[in-house]
mmCIF file with all atom_site columns, C-alpha atoms in Angstrom:
data_model
loop_
_atom_site.group_PDB
_atom_site.id
_atom_site.type_symbol
_atom_site.label_atom_id
_atom_site.label_alt_id
_atom_site.label_comp_id
_atom_site.label_asym_id
_atom_site.label_entity_id
_atom_site.label_seq_id
_atom_site.pdbx_PDB_ins_code
_atom_site.Cartn_x
_atom_site.Cartn_y
_atom_site.Cartn_z
_atom_site.occupancy
_atom_site.B_iso_or_equiv
_atom_site.pdbx_formal_charge
_atom_site.auth_seq_id
_atom_site.auth_comp_id
_atom_site.auth_asym_id
_atom_site.auth_atom_id
_atom_site.pdbx_PDB_model_num
ATOM 1   C CA . MET A 1 1   ? -148.515 -59.297 50.445 1.00 45.00 ? 125 MET A CA 1
ATOM 2   C CA . PRO A 1 2   ? -150.685 -60.449 52.296 1.00 49.00 ? 126 PRO A CA 1
ATOM 3   C CA . GLY A 1 3   ? -153.227 -57.765 53.458 1.00 50.00 ? 127 GLY A CA 1
ATOM 4   C CA . LYS A 1 4   ? -151.731 -55.380 50.989 1.00 48.00 ? 128 LYS A CA 1
ATOM 5   C CA . THR A 1 5   ? -154.739 -54.270 48.077 1.00 47.00 ? 129 THR A CA 1
ATOM 6   C CA . ALA A 1 6   ? -153.825 -52.051 45.283 1.00 46.00 ? 130 ALA A CA 1
ATOM 7   C CA . THR A 1 7   ? -154.732 -48.826 44.198 1.00 45.00 ? 131 THR A CA 1
ATOM 8   C CA . PRO A 1 8   ? -156.138 -47.891 41.267 1.00 48.00 ? 132 PRO A CA 1
ATOM 9   C CA . ALA A 1 9   ? -155.523 -44.355 39.572 1.00 47.00 ? 133 ALA A CA 1
ATOM 10  C CA . PRO A 1 10  ? -157.814 -41.910 39.606 1.00 47.00 ? 134 PRO A CA 1
ATOM 11  C CA . THR A 1 11  ? -159.461 -41.324 35.669 1.00 48.00 ? 135 THR A CA 1
ATOM 12  C CA . THR A 1 12  ? -160.735 -38.255 34.780 1.00 47.00 ? 136 THR A CA 1
ATOM 13  C CA . GLN A 1 13  ? -163.653 -37.393 32.615 1.00 50.00 ? 137 GLN A CA 1
ATOM 14  C CA . ALA A 1 14  ? -165.185 -34.050 31.310 1.00 50.00 ? 138 ALA A CA 1
ATOM 15  C CA . GLY A 1 15  ? -166.865 -31.519 33.364 1.00 46.00 ? 139 GLY A CA 1
ATOM 16  C CA . ALA A 1 16  ? -166.508 -34.711 36.120 1.00 49.00 ? 140 ALA A CA 1
ATOM 17  C CA . ALA A 1 17  ? -164.759 -34.378 39.292 1.00 48.00 ? 141 ALA A CA 1
ATOM 18  C CA . ALA A 1 18  ? -161.573 -37.036 39.664 1.00 50.00 ? 142 ALA A CA 1
ATOM 19  C CA . GLU A 1 19  ? -162.302 -40.892 39.897 1.00 54.00 ? 143 GLU A CA 1
ATOM 20  C CA . THR A 1 20  ? -161.651 -43.417 40.450 1.00 53.00 ? 144 THR A CA 1
ATOM 21  C CA . ARG A 1 21  ? -162.711 -46.869 37.951 1.00 54.00 ? 145 ARG A CA 1
ATOM 22  C CA . PHE A 1 22  ? -162.091 -50.777 37.436 1.00 54.00 ? 146 PHE A CA 1
ATOM 23  C CA . THR A 1 23  ? -162.267 -51.809 33.990 1.00 61.00 ? 147 THR A CA 1
ATOM 24  C CA . GLU A 1 24  ? -163.093 -54.977 33.994 1.00 69.00 ? 148 GLU A CA 1
ATOM 25  C CA . HIS A 1 25  ? -162.308 -57.052 30.836 1.00 67.00 ? 149 HIS A CA 1
ATOM 26  C CA . ALA A 1 26  ? -165.930 -59.075 29.169 1.00 70.00 ? 150 ALA A CA 1
ATOM 27  C CA . PRO A 1 27  ? -164.044 -61.563 27.533 1.00 69.00 ? 151 PRO A CA 1
ATOM 28  C CA . GLN A 1 28  ? -166.401 -62.353 23.472 1.00 76.00 ? 152 GLN A CA 1
ATOM 29  C CA . GLY A 1 29  ? -165.729 -66.531 24.015 1.00 78.00 ? 153 GLY A CA 1
ATOM 30  C CA . ARG A 1 30  ? -162.678 -68.934 24.150 1.00 79.00 ? 154 ARG A CA 1
ATOM 31  C CA . LEU A 1 31  ? -159.314 -66.488 24.815 1.00 79.00 ? 155 LEU A CA 1
ATOM 32  C CA . THR A 1 32  ? -156.065 -68.385 24.959 1.00 82.00 ? 156 THR A CA 1
ATOM 33  C CA . ALA A 1 33  ? -153.688 -67.812 27.850 1.00 81.00 ? 157 ALA A CA 1
ATOM 34  C CA . GLN A 1 34  ? -150.537 -69.735 26.964 1.00 84.00 ? 158 GLN A CA 1
ATOM 35  C CA . ARG A 1 35  ? -149.438 -71.118 23.033 1.00 87.00 ? 159 ARG A CA 1
ATOM 36  C CA . GLY A 1 36  ? -147.628 -74.648 23.110 1.00 88.00 ? 160 GLY A CA 1
ATOM 37  C CA . LEU A 1 37  ? -144.408 -73.269 22.085 1.00 91.00 ? 161 LEU A CA 1
ATOM 38  C CA . TYR A 1 38  ? -140.816 -76.053 21.077 1.00 91.00 ? 162 TYR A CA 1
ATOM 39  C CA . ALA A 1 39  ? -137.470 -74.256 20.498 1.00 93.00 ? 163 ALA A CA 1
ATOM 40  C CA . GLY A 1 40  ? -136.482 -70.380 21.886 1.00 92.00 ? 164 GLY A CA 1
ATOM 41  C CA . PRO A 1 41  ? -136.996 -67.337 19.552 1.00 92.00 ? 165 PRO A CA 1
ATOM 42  C CA . ALA A 1 42  ? -133.044 -67.659 18.282 1.00 93.00 ? 166 ALA A CA 1
ATOM 43  C CA . PRO A 1 43  ? -130.893 -70.446 18.076 1.00 92.00 ? 167 PRO A CA 1
ATOM 44  C CA . ILE A 1 44  ? -128.650 -69.210 21.183 1.00 94.00 ? 168 ILE A CA 1
ATOM 45  C CA . VAL A 1 45  ? -132.075 -69.906 23.175 1.00 93.00 ? 169 VAL A CA 1
ATOM 46  C CA . SER A 1 46  ? -130.948 -73.776 24.649 1.00 93.00 ? 170 SER A CA 1
ATOM 47  C CA . LYS A 1 47  ? -134.114 -75.759 23.093 1.00 94.00 ? 171 LYS A CA 1
ATOM 48  C CA . ASP A 1 48  ? -134.800 -77.836 26.535 1.00 94.00 ? 172 ASP A CA 1
ATOM 49  C CA . LEU A 1 49  ? -136.045 -74.271 28.302 1.00 94.00 ? 173 LEU A CA 1
ATOM 50  C CA . TYR A 1 50  ? -139.009 -75.395 25.416 1.00 94.00 ? 174 TYR A CA 1
ATOM 51  C CA . ALA A 1 51  ? -139.826 -79.165 25.303 1.00 94.00 ? 175 ALA A CA 1
ATOM 52  C CA . GLU A 1 52  ? -136.924 -81.519 26.697 1.00 94.00 ? 176 GLU A CA 1
ATOM 53  C CA . LEU A 1 53  ? -135.558 -84.511 24.804 1.00 94.00 ? 177 LEU A CA 1
ATOM 54  C CA . GLU A 1 54  ? -135.253 -87.397 27.656 1.00 95.00 ? 178 GLU A CA 1
ATOM 55  C CA . TRP A 1 55  ? -134.774 -89.347 24.603 1.00 95.00 ? 179 TRP A CA 1
ATOM 56  C CA . GLY A 1 56  ? -135.044 -90.964 21.662 1.00 95.00 ? 180 GLY A CA 1
ATOM 57  C CA . SER A 1 57  ? -134.834 -87.967 18.795 1.00 95.00 ? 181 SER A CA 1
ATOM 58  C CA . ALA A 1 58  ? -136.852 -85.194 17.967 1.00 94.00 ? 182 ALA A CA 1
ATOM 59  C CA . VAL A 1 59  ? -136.925 -82.444 15.820 1.00 95.00 ? 183 VAL A CA 1
ATOM 60  C CA . ARG A 1 60  ? -138.179 -78.559 17.721 1.00 93.00 ? 184 ARG A CA 1
ATOM 61  C CA . GLU A 1 61  ? -138.860 -75.406 15.648 1.00 94.00 ? 185 GLU A CA 1
ATOM 62  C CA . ARG A 1 62  ? -140.752 -72.736 17.087 1.00 94.00 ? 186 ARG A CA 1
ATOM 63  C CA . ALA A 1 63  ? -144.277 -73.915 16.831 1.00 92.00 ? 187 ALA A CA 1
ATOM 64  C CA . ALA A 1 64  ? -144.390 -77.620 16.564 1.00 93.00 ? 188 ALA A CA 1
ATOM 65  C CA . ILE A 1 65  ? -142.571 -80.904 17.837 1.00 94.00 ? 189 ILE A CA 1
ATOM 66  C CA . SER A 1 66  ? -141.777 -83.574 14.753 1.00 94.00 ? 190 SER A CA 1
ATOM 67  C CA . LEU A 1 67  ? -140.601 -87.011 17.450 1.00 94.00 ? 191 LEU A CA 1
ATOM 68  C CA . GLU A 1 68  ? -138.860 -90.393 15.642 1.00 94.00 ? 192 GLU A CA 1
ATOM 69  C CA . PRO A 1 69  ? -139.873 -93.589 17.295 1.00 93.00 ? 193 PRO A CA 1
ATOM 70  C CA . ALA A 1 70  ? -140.425 -94.737 20.981 1.00 93.00 ? 194 ALA A CA 1
ATOM 71  C CA . SER A 1 71  ? -139.067 -90.808 21.812 1.00 95.00 ? 195 SER A CA 1
ATOM 72  C CA . LYS A 1 72  ? -140.150 -89.212 24.160 1.00 94.00 ? 196 LYS A CA 1
ATOM 73  C CA . VAL A 1 73  ? -140.252 -84.747 24.851 1.00 94.00 ? 197 VAL A CA 1
ATOM 74  C CA . SER A 1 74  ? -141.516 -83.884 28.447 1.00 93.00 ? 198 SER A CA 1
ATOM 75  C CA . GLY A 1 75  ? -142.961 -79.635 28.656 1.00 90.00 ? 199 GLY A CA 1
ATOM 76  C CA . ASN A 1 76  ? -142.218 -79.628 31.892 1.00 89.00 ? 200 ASN A CA 1
ATOM 77  C CA . THR A 1 77  ? -139.514 -77.059 32.096 1.00 91.00 ? 201 THR A CA 1
ATOM 78  C CA . TYR A 1 78  ? -139.333 -73.322 32.660 1.00 89.00 ? 202 TYR A CA 1
ATOM 79  C CA . PHE A 1 79  ? -141.473 -71.475 29.364 1.00 90.00 ? 203 PHE A CA 1
ATOM 80  C CA . GLY A 1 80  ? -143.471 -75.441 29.559 1.00 89.00 ? 204 GLY A CA 1
ATOM 81  C CA . ARG A 1 81  ? -144.848 -75.173 32.259 1.00 87.00 ? 205 ARG A CA 1
ATOM 82  C CA . PHE A 1 82  ? -148.247 -73.949 31.947 1.00 85.00 ? 206 PHE A CA 1
ATOM 83  C CA . PRO A 1 83  ? -148.645 -71.670 35.520 1.00 82.00 ? 207 PRO A CA 1
ATOM 84  C CA . ALA A 1 84  ? -152.690 -72.314 36.403 1.00 79.00 ? 208 ALA A CA 1
ATOM 85  C CA . SER A 1 85  ? -152.407 -71.293 40.494 1.00 78.00 ? 209 SER A CA 1
ATOM 86  C CA . TYR A 1 86  ? -151.087 -68.609 39.127 1.00 80.00 ? 210 TYR A CA 1
ATOM 87  C CA . TRP A 1 87  ? -154.465 -67.535 37.495 1.00 80.00 ? 211 TRP A CA 1
ATOM 88  C CA . GLN A 1 88  ? -156.232 -68.654 39.676 1.00 79.00 ? 212 GLN A CA 1
ATOM 89  C CA . ARG A 1 89  ? -154.877 -66.638 41.733 1.00 82.00 ? 213 ARG A CA 1
ATOM 90  C CA . TRP A 1 90  ? -154.787 -63.397 39.548 1.00 84.00 ? 214 TRP A CA 1
ATOM 91  C CA . THR A 1 91  ? -157.685 -63.657 36.666 1.00 82.00 ? 215 THR A CA 1
ATOM 92  C CA . THR A 1 92  ? -161.542 -64.855 37.320 1.00 80.00 ? 216 THR A CA 1
ATOM 93  C CA . VAL A 1 93  ? -160.830 -67.954 34.896 1.00 79.00 ? 217 VAL A CA 1
ATOM 94  C CA . THR A 1 94  ? -162.614 -70.400 36.326 1.00 78.00 ? 218 THR A CA 1
ATOM 95  C CA . GLU A 1 95  ? -162.237 -73.560 33.342 1.00 80.00 ? 219 GLU A CA 1
ATOM 96  C CA . VAL A 1 96  ? -158.957 -74.020 31.265 1.00 81.00 ? 220 VAL A CA 1
ATOM 97  C CA . SER A 1 97  ? -159.069 -76.749 28.418 1.00 84.00 ? 221 SER A CA 1
ATOM 98  C CA . VAL A 1 98  ? -155.347 -77.712 26.505 1.00 85.00 ? 222 VAL A CA 1
ATOM 99  C CA . GLU A 1 99  ? -155.802 -78.824 22.486 1.00 87.00 ? 223 GLU A CA 1
ATOM 100 C CA . ALA A 1 100 ? -153.374 -80.019 20.628 1.00 88.00 ? 224 ALA A CA 1
ATOM 101 C CA . VAL A 1 101 ? -153.052 -80.606 16.980 1.00 89.00 ? 225 VAL A CA 1
ATOM 102 C CA . VAL A 1 102 ? -151.265 -84.092 16.460 1.00 90.00 ? 226 VAL A CA 1
ATOM 103 C CA . THR A 1 103 ? -151.038 -87.108 13.954 1.00 92.00 ? 227 THR A CA 1
ATOM 104 C CA . GLY A 1 104 ? -150.291 -90.926 14.015 1.00 91.00 ? 228 GLY A CA 1
ATOM 105 C CA . THR A 1 105 ? -149.632 -93.240 17.139 1.00 90.00 ? 229 THR A CA 1
ATOM 106 C CA . GLY A 1 106 ? -147.738 -92.503 20.236 1.00 88.00 ? 230 GLY A CA 1
ATOM 107 C CA . LEU A 1 107 ? -148.442 -91.288 23.847 1.00 88.00 ? 231 LEU A CA 1
ATOM 108 C CA . LEU A 1 108 ? -150.695 -87.849 24.875 1.00 87.00 ? 232 LEU A CA 1
ATOM 109 C CA . SER A 1 109 ? -149.649 -87.290 28.545 1.00 87.00 ? 233 SER A CA 1
ATOM 110 C CA . MET A 1 110 ? -151.023 -83.931 30.220 1.00 83.00 ? 234 MET A CA 1
ATOM 111 C CA . GLY A 1 111 ? -149.836 -83.717 34.196 1.00 81.00 ? 235 GLY A CA 1
ATOM 112 C CA . ALA A 1 112 ? -151.288 -80.660 36.459 1.00 76.00 ? 236 ALA A CA 1
ATOM 113 C CA . SER A 1 113 ? -150.195 -79.943 39.902 1.00 70.00 ? 237 SER A CA 1
ATOM 114 C CA . ASP A 1 114 ? -151.443 -78.772 43.266 1.00 67.00 ? 238 ASP A CA 1
ATOM 115 C CA . VAL A 1 115 ? -150.256 -75.961 45.636 1.00 65.00 ? 239 VAL A CA 1
ATOM 116 C CA . GLU A 1 116 ? -147.654 -77.650 47.289 1.00 72.00 ? 240 GLU A CA 1
ATOM 117 C CA . GLY A 1 117 ? -146.003 -79.202 43.089 1.00 69.00 ? 241 GLY A CA 1
ATOM 118 C CA . GLU A 1 118 ? -147.828 -82.704 44.003 1.00 71.00 ? 242 GLU A CA 1
#
C-alpha cells in the first residue's frame, strides 16, 4: 500500500534494552537472482509454463533445452520471465546481467518491458 512502511520486529541483546535493528545483506561478488528452467519439477507440470514451443521441435529438460533446426522457443512464460521491476522496487539492485551457455548456430533474442508492459 502506498504510504505504508513495515516496522521491523525488535531484537533483544543480553544486557541491553530491546532495540529495532535492520540486518543488511552485503553481497560478496555476484548473486544469482533467477535460473532459467525449461521444464517443471514433475511430468504432471506443463512444460509450457517454463518455455513455450512456438514451432518446430525441442527437447525440454529441467535445466536445458535442445532445439531442432528451424525451431523457436519462447521464455515469455509464467516462470520464464524475470520480474525486473519487482527486483527494482523491493531491492537495491541497480543492474542485471544475463548469461547463457549455447552451442550450435541460431539466434538468441532477449527482450525487456517497462512498467506499462511495453
